[in-house]
Amino acid sequence: MRITGALALTIAATLAGLFGVLMIGASGLTLVGPGITVIPYSDSDDSERAIGIAMGAAGLGIWIVGLIGAALVGLRGSRPGRGRRVVVGIALALGAAVVLAGLIAVLSVAPPASEYPQPEWGRA
């Protein structure tokens, strides 16, 4: 029963984490360039981006709490057996790998080339 609960919590946490990754990607947050930047899109404003970043952070926070909860549910009890430890460990590792791979893929997106490039300074 604990294995089923841990697997259900891991799946729910992974889905929440993927939602957080989706929101961060939709807001245009990127690590390419000088630090953490937001890709400027012409069709959205700063409040929409802030909401997207906040929802992404909340989704990733729920993901962390969910994985911790799944670990506690799966590994608690009187002397968990080796099989239960292995199944819970593999489920947690897969859930973490999926969300972290998505987060790395989203944050490594380079900003698109500008639609209206500015001339170089000092050249007329």
Short mmCIF file of C-alpha atoms in Angstrom, two decimals:
data_model
loop_
_atom_site.label_atom_id
_atom_site.label_comp_id
_atom_site.label_asym_id
_atom_site.label_seq_id
_atom_site.Cartn_x
_atom_site.Cartn_y
_atom_site.Cartn_z
CA MET A 1 0.00 0.00 0.00
CA ARG A 2 2.87 2.36 0.76
CA ILE A 3 4.39 1.68 -2.65
CA THR A 4 1.12 2.61 -4.37
CA GLY A 5 0.85 5.81 -2.36
CA ALA A 6 4.45 6.74 -3.07
CA LEU A 7 4.00 6.10 -6.80
CA ALA A 8 0.79 8.16 -6.89
CA LEU A 9 2.48 11.04 -5.06
CA THR A 10 5.48 10.85 -7.38
CA ILE A 11 3.27 10.99 -10.47
CA ALA A 12 1.27 13.92 -9.08
CA ALA A 13 4.46 15.75 -8.10
CA THR A 14 6.00 15.16 -11.52
CA LEU A 15 2.91 16.54 -13.25
CA ALA A 16 3.02 19.63 -11.02
CA GLY A 17 6.71 20.05 -11.80
CA LEU A 18 6.09 19.76 -15.53
CA PHE A 19 3.37 22.40 -15.21
CA GLY A 20 5.93 24.64 -13.49
CA VAL A 21 8.42 24.04 -16.30
CA LEU A 22 5.72 24.85 -18.86
CA MET A 23 4.90 28.14 -17.12
CA ILE A 24 8.56 29.14 -16.88
CA GLY A 25 8.99 28.36 -20.56
CA ALA A 26 5.88 30.32 -21.50
CA SER A 27 7.06 33.33 -19.53
CA GLY A 28 10.29 33.49 -21.53
CA LEU A 29 12.77 32.99 -18.70
CA THR A 30 16.21 31.90 -19.95
CA LEU A 31 19.73 31.41 -18.66
CA VAL A 32 21.34 32.05 -22.05
CA GLY A 33 23.07 35.40 -22.01
CA PRO A 34 24.20 37.51 -19.12
CA GLY A 35 22.58 35.72 -16.17
CA ILE A 36 18.88 35.09 -15.82
CA THR A 37 16.99 37.10 -18.41
CA VAL A 38 13.46 37.26 -19.74
CA ILE A 39 13.07 37.00 -23.50
CA PRO A 40 11.27 40.15 -24.68
CA TYR A 41 8.23 39.25 -26.72
CA SER A 42 6.20 42.02 -28.30
CA ASP A 43 2.80 40.44 -27.61
CA SER A 44 2.95 40.18 -23.81
CA ASP A 45 3.49 42.55 -20.93
CA ASP A 46 5.46 42.38 -17.70
CA SER A 47 2.50 41.41 -15.51
CA GLU A 48 1.82 38.33 -17.63
CA ARG A 49 5.46 37.33 -17.40
CA ALA A 50 5.47 37.84 -13.64
CA ILE A 51 2.39 35.67 -13.27
CA GLY A 52 3.98 32.97 -15.43
CA ILE A 53 7.21 33.02 -13.44
CA ALA A 54 5.29 32.90 -10.14
CA MET A 55 3.16 29.97 -11.34
CA GLY A 56 6.31 28.20 -12.52
CA ALA A 57 8.02 28.70 -9.17
CA ALA A 58 4.90 27.46 -7.38
CA GLY A 59 4.75 24.37 -9.60
CA LEU A 60 8.41 23.59 -8.90
CA GLY A 61 7.85 24.15 -5.18
CA ILE A 62 4.91 21.74 -5.20
CA TRP A 63 7.12 19.29 -7.11
CA ILE A 64 9.82 19.38 -4.41
CA VAL A 65 7.30 19.03 -1.58
CA GLY A 66 5.54 16.20 -3.45
CA LEU A 67 8.77 14.27 -3.97
CA ILE A 68 9.67 14.66 -0.30
CA GLY A 69 6.18 13.48 0.65
CA ALA A 70 6.47 10.49 -1.68
CA ALA A 71 9.81 9.56 -0.13
CA LEU A 72 8.36 9.83 3.37
CA VAL A 73 5.30 7.76 2.50
CA GLY A 74 7.29 5.10 0.67
CA LEU A 75 10.15 4.71 3.11
CA ARG A 76 8.34 5.07 6.45
CA GLY A 77 7.11 2.17 8.48
CA SER A 78 8.75 -0.59 10.38
CA ARG A 79 11.87 -1.59 8.49
CA PRO A 80 10.99 -1.09 4.82
CA GLY A 81 12.06 -4.01 2.68
CA ARG A 82 14.66 -3.83 -0.02
CA GLY A 83 12.08 -4.14 -2.79
CA ARG A 84 10.10 -1.19 -1.50
CA ARG A 85 13.23 0.95 -1.16
CA VAL A 86 14.28 0.12 -4.72
CA VAL A 87 10.86 0.81 -6.26
CA VAL A 88 10.44 4.10 -4.40
CA GLY A 89 14.00 5.17 -5.22
CA ILE A 90 13.58 4.43 -8.92
CA ALA A 91 10.24 6.27 -9.04
CA LEU A 92 11.69 9.31 -7.30
CA ALA A 93 14.75 9.32 -9.55
CA LEU A 94 12.65 9.10 -12.71
CA GLY A 95 10.31 11.86 -11.55
CA ALA A 96 13.23 14.12 -10.71
CA ALA A 97 15.04 13.33 -13.97
CA VAL A 98 12.00 14.14 -16.11
CA VAL A 99 11.36 17.51 -14.49
CA LEU A 100 15.03 18.51 -14.34
CA ALA A 101 15.55 17.56 -18.00
CA GLY A 102 12.56 19.67 -18.97
CA LEU A 103 13.79 22.58 -16.86
CA ILE A 104 17.26 22.43 -18.41
CA ALA A 105 15.75 22.29 -21.90
CA VAL A 106 13.48 25.27 -21.22
CA LEU A 107 16.13 27.43 -19.56
CA SER A 108 18.69 26.81 -22.30
CA VAL A 109 16.56 28.30 -25.07
CA ALA A 110 18.31 31.23 -26.69
CA PRO A 111 16.30 34.38 -27.32
CA PRO A 112 15.22 34.79 -30.95
CA ALA A 113 16.88 37.32 -33.18
CA SER A 114 15.27 40.72 -32.92
CA GLU A 115 12.63 41.61 -35.48
CA TYR A 116 13.96 45.15 -35.57
CA PRO A 117 17.75 45.02 -35.19
CA GLN A 118 19.36 48.19 -33.90
CA PRO A 119 22.36 49.65 -35.71
CA GLU A 120 25.72 49.28 -34.01
CA TRP A 121 26.71 52.25 -31.91
CA GLY A 122 29.12 54.67 -33.53
CA ARG A 123 28.13 53.74 -37.05
CA ALA A 124 25.69 55.79 -39.03
#
